[in-house]
mmCIF file of C-alpha atoms in Angstrom:
data_model
loop_
_atom_site.group_PDB
_atom_site.id
_atom_site.type_symbol
_atom_site.label_atom_id
_atom_site.label_comp_id
_atom_site.label_asym_id
_atom_site.label_seq_id
_atom_site.Cartn_x
_atom_site.Cartn_y
_atom_site.Cartn_z
ATOM 1 C CA MET A 19 14.685 8.307 38.612
ATOM 2 C CA PRO A 20 13.638 4.757 37.658
ATOM 3 C CA HIS A 21 15.934 2.792 35.362
ATOM 4 C CA THR A 22 13.168 2.771 32.753
ATOM 5 C CA THR A 23 10.372 5.170 31.834
ATOM 6 C CA ALA A 24 6.762 4.023 31.429
ATOM 7 C CA PHE A 25 5.273 4.298 27.942
ATOM 8 C CA ALA A 26 2.389 6.590 27.053
ATOM 9 C CA ARG A 27 0.651 4.536 24.362
ATOM 10 C CA ASN A 28 -2.106 6.846 23.167
ATOM 11 C CA GLN A 29 0.346 9.271 21.612
ATOM 12 C CA TRP A 30 1.996 9.876 18.250
ATOM 13 C CA TYR A 31 5.652 8.871 17.843
ATOM 14 C CA VAL A 32 8.128 9.324 15.016
ATOM 15 C CA ALA A 33 8.981 5.976 13.442
ATOM 16 C CA ALA A 34 11.099 7.143 10.508
ATOM 17 C CA TYR A 35 12.028 9.955 8.201
ATOM 18 C CA GLY A 36 9.782 9.985 5.157
ATOM 19 C CA THR A 37 12.850 9.373 3.000
ATOM 20 C CA GLU A 38 13.475 6.070 4.795
ATOM 21 C CA VAL A 39 10.159 4.511 3.787
ATOM 22 C CA GLY A 40 9.772 3.242 0.251
ATOM 23 C CA ARG A 41 9.082 0.035 -1.626
ATOM 24 C CA GLU A 42 11.429 -1.948 0.583
ATOM 25 C CA LEU A 43 10.021 -3.134 3.904
ATOM 26 C CA LEU A 44 11.447 -1.169 6.835
ATOM 27 C CA ALA A 45 11.549 -2.632 10.350
ATOM 28 C CA ARG A 46 11.185 -0.463 13.443
ATOM 29 C CA THR A 47 10.142 -1.309 16.992
ATOM 30 C CA VAL A 48 8.043 1.374 18.692
ATOM 31 C CA LEU A 49 6.927 1.022 22.320
ATOM 32 C CA GLY A 50 7.889 -2.644 22.142
ATOM 33 C CA GLU A 51 5.768 -3.252 19.031
ATOM 34 C CA PRO A 52 7.696 -4.607 15.985
ATOM 35 C CA ILE A 53 6.329 -2.831 12.894
ATOM 36 C CA ALA A 54 6.974 -3.177 9.161
ATOM 37 C CA PHE A 55 6.597 -0.006 7.067
ATOM 38 C CA TYR A 56 6.256 0.446 3.295
ATOM 39 C CA ARG A 57 4.668 2.717 0.687
ATOM 40 C CA THR A 58 1.831 1.756 -1.629
ATOM 41 C CA GLU A 59 2.544 1.639 -5.348
ATOM 42 C CA ASP A 60 -0.016 4.098 -6.683
ATOM 43 C CA THR A 61 -0.557 6.686 -3.941
ATOM 44 C CA GLY A 62 2.721 6.399 -2.032
ATOM 45 C CA GLU A 63 0.879 6.308 1.276
ATOM 46 C CA VAL A 64 2.752 4.762 4.193
ATOM 47 C CA VAL A 65 1.452 1.463 5.580
ATOM 48 C CA ALA A 66 2.383 0.152 9.037
ATOM 49 C CA LEU A 67 1.699 -3.516 9.836
ATOM 50 C CA ALA A 68 2.688 -5.634 12.817
ATOM 51 C CA ASP A 69 6.010 -7.197 11.905
ATOM 52 C CA ARG A 70 5.054 -10.785 12.724
ATOM 53 C CA CYS A 71 3.222 -13.231 10.507
ATOM 54 C CA VAL A 72 0.200 -14.645 12.293
ATOM 55 C CA HIS A 73 1.227 -18.196 11.286
ATOM 56 C CA ARG A 74 4.700 -18.793 12.746
ATOM 57 C CA ARG A 75 5.704 -15.250 13.729
ATOM 58 C CA PHE A 76 8.163 -14.766 10.882
ATOM 59 C CA PRO A 77 9.131 -11.064 10.518
ATOM 60 C CA LEU A 78 7.204 -9.528 7.639
ATOM 61 C CA SER A 79 9.990 -6.970 7.261
ATOM 62 C CA HIS A 80 12.138 -9.853 5.995
ATOM 63 C CA SER A 81 9.510 -10.790 3.432
ATOM 64 C CA ARG A 82 8.518 -9.213 0.088
ATOM 65 C CA LEU A 83 5.893 -7.033 -1.527
ATOM 66 C CA ASP A 84 3.541 -8.193 -4.256
ATOM 67 C CA GLY A 85 1.997 -4.923 -5.368
ATOM 68 C CA ASP A 86 0.655 -3.475 -2.129
ATOM 69 C CA LYS A 87 0.385 -6.864 -0.407
ATOM 70 C CA VAL A 88 3.007 -8.340 1.913
ATOM 71 C CA VAL A 89 3.937 -11.963 1.224
ATOM 72 C CA CYS A 90 5.484 -13.713 4.217
ATOM 73 C CA GLY A 91 8.943 -14.968 3.305
ATOM 74 C CA TYR A 92 8.503 -18.208 5.271
ATOM 75 C CA HIS A 93 5.186 -19.809 4.228
ATOM 76 C CA GLY A 94 3.556 -17.272 1.901
ATOM 77 C CA PHE A 95 0.734 -15.924 4.070
ATOM 78 C CA THR A 96 -0.268 -12.719 2.287
ATOM 79 C CA TYR A 97 -1.662 -9.534 3.838
ATOM 80 C CA ASP A 98 -3.310 -6.438 2.381
ATOM 81 C CA THR A 99 -2.721 -2.886 3.595
ATOM 82 C CA THR A 100 -5.228 -3.313 6.441
ATOM 83 C CA GLY A 101 -3.424 -6.358 7.801
ATOM 84 C CA THR A 102 -6.137 -8.748 6.602
ATOM 85 C CA CYS A 103 -4.813 -12.072 5.341
ATOM 86 C CA VAL A 104 -5.956 -12.616 1.730
ATOM 87 C CA TYR A 105 -4.105 -15.858 0.978
ATOM 88 C CA VAL A 106 -2.891 -18.896 2.888
ATOM 89 C CA PRO A 107 -0.975 -21.754 1.278
ATOM 90 C CA GLY A 108 -2.649 -25.072 0.529
ATOM 91 C CA GLN A 109 -6.287 -24.128 1.204
ATOM 92 C CA LYS A 110 -9.015 -21.772 0.041
ATOM 93 C CA ARG A 111 -10.512 -21.062 3.447
ATOM 94 C CA ILE A 112 -8.772 -18.258 5.247
ATOM 95 C CA PRO A 113 -9.038 -18.527 9.047
ATOM 96 C CA ARG A 114 -11.034 -15.715 10.619
ATOM 97 C CA THR A 115 -8.138 -14.865 12.946
ATOM 98 C CA ALA A 116 -5.625 -14.633 10.104
ATOM 99 C CA ARG A 117 -4.826 -10.957 10.291
ATOM 100 C CA VAL A 118 -2.114 -8.745 11.749
ATOM 101 C CA SER A 119 -2.497 -5.362 13.392
ATOM 102 C CA SER A 120 -2.286 -2.230 11.297
ATOM 103 C CA TYR A 121 -1.362 1.100 12.848
ATOM 104 C CA PRO A 122 -2.551 4.624 12.084
ATOM 105 C CA VAL A 123 0.158 6.577 10.272
ATOM 106 C CA ALA A 124 0.634 10.257 9.453
ATOM 107 C CA GLU A 125 3.363 11.869 7.380
ATOM 108 C CA LEU A 126 4.090 15.401 8.484
ATOM 109 C CA ASP A 127 7.094 17.738 8.422
ATOM 110 C CA SER A 128 9.403 15.091 6.899
ATOM 111 C CA PHE A 129 8.588 12.550 9.630
ATOM 112 C CA VAL A 130 6.485 9.387 9.539
ATOM 113 C CA TRP A 131 4.432 9.290 12.748
ATOM 114 C CA VAL A 132 2.769 6.141 14.091
ATOM 115 C CA TRP A 133 0.055 5.641 16.728
ATOM 116 C CA ILE A 134 0.466 2.561 18.939
ATOM 117 C CA GLY A 135 -2.565 2.947 21.215
ATOM 118 C CA ASP A 136 -6.320 2.781 20.607
ATOM 119 C CA PRO A 137 -6.801 3.537 16.868
ATOM 120 C CA ALA A 138 -10.108 5.295 17.607
ATOM 121 C CA LEU A 139 -8.190 7.974 19.519
ATOM 122 C CA ALA A 140 -5.645 8.707 16.764
ATOM 123 C CA ASP A 141 -6.242 12.370 15.960
ATOM 124 C CA ARG A 142 -3.707 13.647 13.425
ATOM 125 C CA THR A 143 -4.396 17.248 14.375
ATOM 126 C CA THR A 144 -2.695 16.657 17.742
ATOM 127 C CA ILE A 145 0.715 15.931 16.186
ATOM 128 C CA PRO A 146 3.194 18.648 17.245
ATOM 129 C CA ARG A 147 4.683 20.560 14.339
ATOM 130 C CA ALA A 148 8.228 21.136 13.120
ATOM 131 C CA PRO A 149 7.409 22.983 9.879
ATOM 132 C CA HIS A 150 10.994 24.070 9.222
ATOM 133 C CA LEU A 151 11.854 20.461 8.361
ATOM 134 C CA ALA A 152 9.621 20.594 5.290
ATOM 135 C CA ASP A 153 10.352 24.196 4.263
ATOM 136 C CA SER A 154 13.318 23.870 1.915
ATOM 137 C CA ALA A 155 12.887 27.436 0.666
ATOM 138 C CA LEU A 156 13.708 29.019 4.025
ATOM 139 C CA TRP A 157 15.623 26.240 5.743
ATOM 140 C CA THR A 158 18.381 23.808 4.768
ATOM 141 C CA THR A 159 18.301 20.638 6.858
ATOM 142 C CA VAL A 160 20.658 17.761 7.578
ATOM 143 C CA GLY A 161 19.856 14.917 9.933
ATOM 144 C CA GLY A 162 20.077 11.305 10.955
ATOM 145 C CA MET A 163 19.035 8.755 13.557
ATOM 146 C CA GLU A 164 20.929 6.866 16.234
ATOM 147 C CA PRO A 165 19.584 4.128 18.523
ATOM 148 C CA ILE A 166 20.611 4.480 22.153
ATOM 149 C CA ASP A 167 20.716 1.547 24.589
ATOM 150 C CA ALA A 168 19.058 3.482 27.376
ATOM 151 C CA ALA A 169 15.596 4.291 28.688
ATOM 152 C CA TYR A 170 14.066 7.106 26.688
ATOM 153 C CA GLY A 171 13.588 9.203 29.822
ATOM 154 C CA LEU A 172 17.357 9.539 30.040
ATOM 155 C CA LEU A 173 17.425 11.157 26.600
ATOM 156 C CA VAL A 174 14.655 13.552 27.641
ATOM 157 C CA ASP A 175 16.690 14.485 30.734
ATOM 158 C CA ASN A 176 19.766 15.021 28.578
ATOM 159 C CA LEU A 177 18.056 17.368 26.152
ATOM 160 C CA MET A 178 16.161 19.386 28.746
ATOM 161 C CA ASP A 179 19.356 20.413 30.570
ATOM 162 C CA LEU A 180 21.821 21.946 28.109
ATOM 163 C CA SER A 181 24.349 22.789 30.826
ATOM 164 C CA HIS A 182 25.920 19.429 29.985
ATOM 165 C CA GLU A 183 27.112 20.993 26.706
ATOM 166 C CA THR A 184 29.871 22.749 28.646
ATOM 167 C CA TYR A 185 31.315 19.471 29.885
ATOM 168 C CA LEU A 186 30.276 16.686 27.512
ATOM 169 C CA HIS A 187 30.462 18.716 24.289
ATOM 170 C CA GLY A 188 33.328 21.109 25.024
ATOM 171 C CA GLY A 189 35.192 21.932 21.812
ATOM 172 C CA TYR A 190 32.050 21.259 19.756
ATOM 173 C CA ILE A 191 28.978 23.184 20.930
ATOM 174 C CA GLY A 192 29.775 23.736 24.601
ATOM 175 C CA THR A 193 31.309 26.835 26.188
ATOM 176 C CA PRO A 194 31.535 27.931 29.848
ATOM 177 C CA GLU A 195 28.639 30.369 29.435
ATOM 178 C CA VAL A 196 26.079 27.610 28.808
ATOM 179 C CA ALA A 197 26.512 26.128 32.283
ATOM 180 C CA ASP A 198 26.999 29.501 33.965
ATOM 181 C CA THR A 199 23.939 31.274 32.547
ATOM 182 C CA PRO A 200 20.702 31.023 34.579
ATOM 183 C CA MET A 201 17.697 29.642 32.740
ATOM 184 C CA THR A 202 13.981 30.278 32.820
ATOM 185 C CA THR A 203 11.395 27.496 32.723
ATOM 186 C CA GLU A 204 7.726 27.602 31.752
ATOM 187 C CA VAL A 205 5.457 24.571 32.026
ATOM 188 C CA ASP A 206 2.074 24.077 30.388
ATOM 189 C CA GLU A 207 0.946 20.940 32.194
ATOM 190 C CA GLY A 208 -2.324 20.636 30.299
ATOM 191 C CA ALA A 209 -0.731 20.872 26.863
ATOM 192 C CA GLY A 210 2.252 18.778 27.889
ATOM 193 C CA ILE A 211 4.771 21.439 26.848
ATOM 194 C CA VAL A 212 7.922 22.507 28.710
ATOM 195 C CA ARG A 213 9.917 25.583 27.662
ATOM 196 C CA VAL A 214 13.446 26.250 28.912
ATOM 197 C CA SER A 215 15.444 29.317 27.835
ATOM 198 C CA ARG A 216 19.007 30.529 28.187
ATOM 199 C CA HIS A 217 19.932 33.901 26.711
ATOM 200 C CA MET A 218 23.676 34.520 26.697
ATOM 201 C CA ASP A 219 24.477 38.132 25.819
ATOM 202 C CA ASP A 220 28.260 37.729 25.799
ATOM 203 C CA ALA A 221 29.499 34.236 25.035
ATOM 204 C CA GLU A 222 32.347 32.416 23.376
ATOM 205 C CA CYS A 223 31.490 31.204 19.871
ATOM 206 C CA PRO A 224 31.872 27.395 19.786
ATOM 207 C CA PRO A 225 33.365 25.693 16.693
ATOM 208 C CA PHE A 226 29.950 24.444 15.562
ATOM 209 C CA TYR A 227 28.812 28.020 14.956
ATOM 210 C CA ALA A 228 32.143 29.720 14.270
ATOM 211 C CA ASN A 229 32.846 27.374 11.358
ATOM 212 C CA SER A 230 29.340 27.606 9.897
ATOM 213 C CA THR A 231 28.507 31.304 10.373
ATOM 214 C CA GLY A 232 31.994 32.753 10.030
ATOM 215 C CA ILE A 233 31.523 34.906 13.138
ATOM 216 C CA LYS A 234 34.794 35.801 14.820
ATOM 217 C CA GLY A 235 34.923 36.756 18.455
ATOM 218 C CA ARG A 236 32.186 36.877 21.097
ATOM 219 C CA ILE A 237 28.532 36.267 20.326
ATOM 220 C CA THR A 238 25.032 36.739 21.597
ATOM 221 C CA ARG A 239 23.653 33.201 21.864
ATOM 222 C CA TRP A 240 20.073 32.306 22.649
ATOM 223 C CA GLN A 241 18.788 28.801 23.339
ATOM 224 C CA ASP A 242 15.006 28.384 23.579
ATOM 225 C CA ILE A 243 13.811 24.828 24.143
ATOM 226 C CA GLU A 244 10.274 23.743 23.364
ATOM 227 C CA TYR A 245 9.542 20.145 24.408
ATOM 228 C CA HIS A 246 6.242 18.590 23.361
ATOM 229 C CA ALA A 247 5.772 15.448 25.434
ATOM 230 C CA PRO A 248 6.299 12.683 24.822
ATOM 231 C CA GLY A 249 8.364 12.780 21.669
ATOM 232 C CA LEU A 250 9.218 16.079 19.959
ATOM 233 C CA TYR A 251 11.966 18.471 21.058
ATOM 234 C CA LEU A 252 12.709 21.775 19.366
ATOM 235 C CA LEU A 253 15.706 23.968 20.163
ATOM 236 C CA HIS A 254 15.440 27.428 18.634
ATOM 237 C CA SER A 255 18.977 28.818 18.455
ATOM 238 C CA ARG A 256 19.897 32.415 17.677
ATOM 239 C CA ILE A 257 23.524 33.367 17.045
ATOM 240 C CA ALA A 258 24.733 36.909 16.351
ATOM 241 C CA PRO A 259 27.857 39.005 16.924
ATOM 242 C CA GLN A 260 28.046 40.092 20.550
ATOM 243 C CA GLY A 261 25.610 42.924 21.310
ATOM 244 C CA VAL A 262 23.431 42.452 18.222
ATOM 245 C CA LEU A 263 19.782 42.129 19.272
ATOM 246 C CA PRO A 264 16.603 41.884 17.177
ATOM 247 C CA ASN A 265 15.175 45.134 15.895
ATOM 248 C CA PRO A 266 12.227 46.667 17.782
ATOM 249 C CA ASP A 267 9.937 45.697 14.908
ATOM 250 C CA GLY A 268 10.802 42.034 15.478
ATOM 251 C CA THR A 269 13.056 41.586 12.441
ATOM 252 C CA ASP A 270 16.363 39.845 12.999
ATOM 253 C CA PRO A 271 18.434 40.248 9.813
ATOM 254 C CA ASP A 272 21.833 40.377 11.511
ATOM 255 C CA ALA A 273 21.498 37.005 13.253
ATOM 256 C CA PHE A 274 21.885 33.401 12.192
ATOM 257 C CA HIS A 275 19.108 31.007 13.172
ATOM 258 C CA VAL A 276 19.405 27.261 13.658
ATOM 259 C CA GLU A 277 16.560 24.908 14.505
ATOM 260 C CA ILE A 278 17.717 21.741 16.271
ATOM 261 C CA THR A 279 15.042 19.034 16.183
ATOM 262 C CA TYR A 280 14.948 15.769 18.086
ATOM 263 C CA ALA A 281 12.249 13.142 17.814
ATOM 264 C CA ILE A 282 12.486 10.926 20.888
ATOM 265 C CA THR A 283 10.885 7.537 20.264
ATOM 266 C CA PRO A 284 10.918 4.691 22.798
ATOM 267 C CA SER A 285 11.759 1.426 21.038
ATOM 268 C CA THR A 286 11.890 -0.937 24.023
ATOM 269 C CA PRO A 287 12.151 -0.258 27.764
ATOM 270 C CA ASP A 288 15.929 -0.078 27.365
ATOM 271 C CA GLN A 289 16.353 1.424 23.908
ATOM 272 C CA VAL A 290 15.337 4.744 22.333
ATOM 273 C CA TYR A 291 15.537 6.059 18.772
ATOM 274 C CA ASP A 292 17.231 9.453 18.626
ATOM 275 C CA PHE A 293 16.114 11.201 15.427
ATOM 276 C CA TRP A 294 18.069 14.447 15.014
ATOM 277 C CA ALA A 295 18.053 17.268 12.502
ATOM 278 C CA VAL A 296 19.843 20.604 12.096
ATOM 279 C CA SER A 297 18.056 23.279 10.042
ATOM 280 C CA ARG A 298 19.664 26.625 9.142
ATOM 281 C CA ASP A 299 18.388 29.817 7.538
ATOM 282 C CA PHE A 300 21.738 30.685 5.930
ATOM 283 C CA GLY A 301 24.237 29.113 3.550
ATOM 284 C CA HIS A 302 21.574 27.638 1.265
ATOM 285 C CA GLY A 303 23.124 25.596 -1.502
ATOM 286 C CA ASP A 304 26.458 25.343 0.328
ATOM 287 C CA GLU A 305 27.068 21.590 0.279
ATOM 288 C CA GLU A 306 30.374 21.943 2.099
ATOM 289 C CA MET A 307 28.583 23.645 4.980
ATOM 290 C CA SER A 308 25.888 20.958 4.989
ATOM 291 C CA THR A 309 28.529 18.231 5.152
ATOM 292 C CA PHE A 310 30.303 20.003 7.993
ATOM 293 C CA LEU A 311 27.121 20.476 10.020
ATOM 294 C CA ARG A 312 25.983 16.896 9.409
ATOM 295 C CA ASP A 313 29.326 15.353 10.380
ATOM 296 C CA PHE A 314 29.980 17.730 13.280
ATOM 297 C CA ASN A 315 26.514 17.294 14.774
ATOM 298 C CA HIS A 316 26.745 13.531 14.336
ATOM 299 C CA GLU A 317 29.857 13.610 16.531
ATOM 300 C CA VAL A 318 27.906 15.588 19.141
ATOM 301 C CA VAL A 319 25.036 13.091 18.993
ATOM 302 C CA MET A 320 27.453 10.187 19.404
ATOM 303 C CA GLN A 321 28.892 11.843 22.506
ATOM 304 C CA ASP A 322 25.371 11.791 23.943
ATOM 305 C CA VAL A 323 24.841 8.209 22.763
ATOM 306 C CA ASN A 324 28.009 6.980 24.462
ATOM 307 C CA ALA A 325 27.269 8.911 27.656
ATOM 308 C CA LEU A 326 23.691 7.619 27.926
ATOM 309 C CA ASN A 327 24.711 4.041 27.128
ATOM 310 C CA LEU A 328 27.212 4.274 29.998
ATOM 311 C CA LEU A 329 24.709 5.974 32.292
ATOM 312 C CA GLN A 330 22.097 3.256 31.731
ATOM 313 C CA LYS A 331 24.627 0.528 32.524
ATOM 314 C CA THR A 332 25.560 2.393 35.686
ATOM 315 C CA LEU A 333 21.954 2.843 36.784
ATOM 316 C CA ASP A 334 21.297 -0.842 36.228
ATOM 317 C CA THR A 335 23.858 -1.625 38.947
ATOM 318 C CA GLU A 336 22.370 0.782 41.501
ATOM 319 C CA PRO A 337 20.502 -0.729 44.463
ATOM 320 C CA ALA A 338 16.764 -0.252 44.668
ATOM 321 C CA GLY A 339 15.750 2.980 46.365
ATOM 322 C CA TYR A 340 18.896 4.949 45.635
ATOM 323 C CA GLN A 341 18.453 8.691 46.073
ATOM 324 C CA GLU A 342 18.990 11.133 43.225
ATOM 325 C CA LEU A 343 19.971 14.765 43.772
ATOM 326 C CA SER A 344 18.288 17.461 41.661
ATOM 327 C CA ILE A 345 19.204 21.148 41.451
ATOM 328 C CA ASN A 346 17.992 24.244 39.604
ATOM 329 C CA ILE A 347 19.283 23.111 36.202
ATOM 330 C CA ASP A 348 16.988 20.067 36.447
ATOM 331 C CA THR A 349 13.748 22.087 36.628
ATOM 332 C CA GLY A 350 12.791 21.515 32.989
ATOM 333 C CA GLY A 351 13.678 17.834 33.088
ATOM 334 C CA LEU A 352 11.672 17.276 36.267
ATOM 335 C CA ALA A 353 8.665 18.961 34.682
ATOM 336 C CA ALA A 354 9.023 16.690 31.666
ATOM 337 C CA ARG A 355 9.128 13.650 33.960
ATOM 338 C CA ARG A 356 5.877 14.710 35.652
ATOM 339 C CA ILE A 357 4.138 15.099 32.311
ATOM 340 C CA LEU A 358 5.450 11.768 30.982
ATOM 341 C CA ALA A 359 4.284 9.987 34.126
ATOM 342 C CA ARG A 360 0.818 11.522 33.779
ATOM 343 C CA LEU A 361 0.564 10.577 30.095
ATOM 344 C CA ALA A 362 1.712 7.025 30.811
ATOM 345 C CA ALA A 363 -0.922 6.708 33.529
ATOM 346 C CA GLY A 364 -3.577 7.844 31.083
ATOM 347 C CA GLY A 365 -4.732 10.652 33.351
ATOM 348 C CA ASP A 366 -4.917 14.417 33.010
ATOM 349 C CA ARG A 367 -4.093 15.451 36.551
ATOM 350 C CA SER A 368 -0.703 16.965 37.249
ATOM 351 C CA ALA A 369 1.551 15.054 39.585
ATOM 352 C CA THR A 370 3.034 16.601 42.699
ATOM 353 C CA PRO A 371 6.098 18.646 41.683
ATOM 354 C CA ASP A 372 9.500 17.125 42.383
ATOM 355 C CA THR A 373 11.601 18.728 45.089
ATOM 356 C CA VAL A 374 14.419 20.853 43.679
ATOM 357 C CA ALA A 375 17.530 21.451 45.765
ATOM 358 C CA ARG A 376 18.584 25.106 45.594
#
């Protein structure tokens, strides 16, 4: 695998949680593009402008708002919501080139999505959905974001192969059964979706679920991954006492369901934003449970952060042309790599499948 992963620009990426964007300018870098985000006064719509003043490149995110206009904190160049400069100091004539880029934005399912590529191709209907994040009646959600000093492809690899839970997250979410249980993989190359499933019918209950569900003893544990390239990862988790399966009519009243959501957003070639959220369909209104799940999952995320930071440093010391070994557990991750490479190339043809050692 290369030390970095090429960017697919004509795609939607999560830049922030909706709760992060307000009347204070927020700085984020997406696909190498510094962007300043804010909400308009009257409508509350999110605006995304290039985070560099056209005059002397001062960061607009370190400037101020005057109504819905951004006033550069260095020399006062002022921009409207489209990025057009409407005032320059000391003269009435505004240079024709005095404007900064604005980016298409969509707010959906608690996330603020931004489009970095050709604005004419920004179709909001193509944004993958995570409706549970916005459904507070059925789901209670906690979440956060951590930057990782690694290529974003390494985070995709990490999430597509959950066997690492047994070893990296033992005592938190990992048990021996995760690594020992065979998985199934389905790939929709055209849609850019990879699905990986592990159904454990008799598994140890890890502390993450034992302490939140109250289940004692062995469990039936299902993990169904749904990765929408390039940037949205959904893990549908089902936890129930051992032997309890859904009813024939499809109802599942005796199980606990947890939706684990990751938005994977490349910041620079060697940094990725890891947006994470845990949504549950039980324990609504239980703030103690929410605090536990938030803090516990944050520890799990930081284990990934530290591992990927170390892995990137290690890869950076490898000689060119080093050979990587892949096995069955890597099938989903290899499929994701193929799709990401195709999207980055701007084509719609599937790449030749990677060789998997068996």
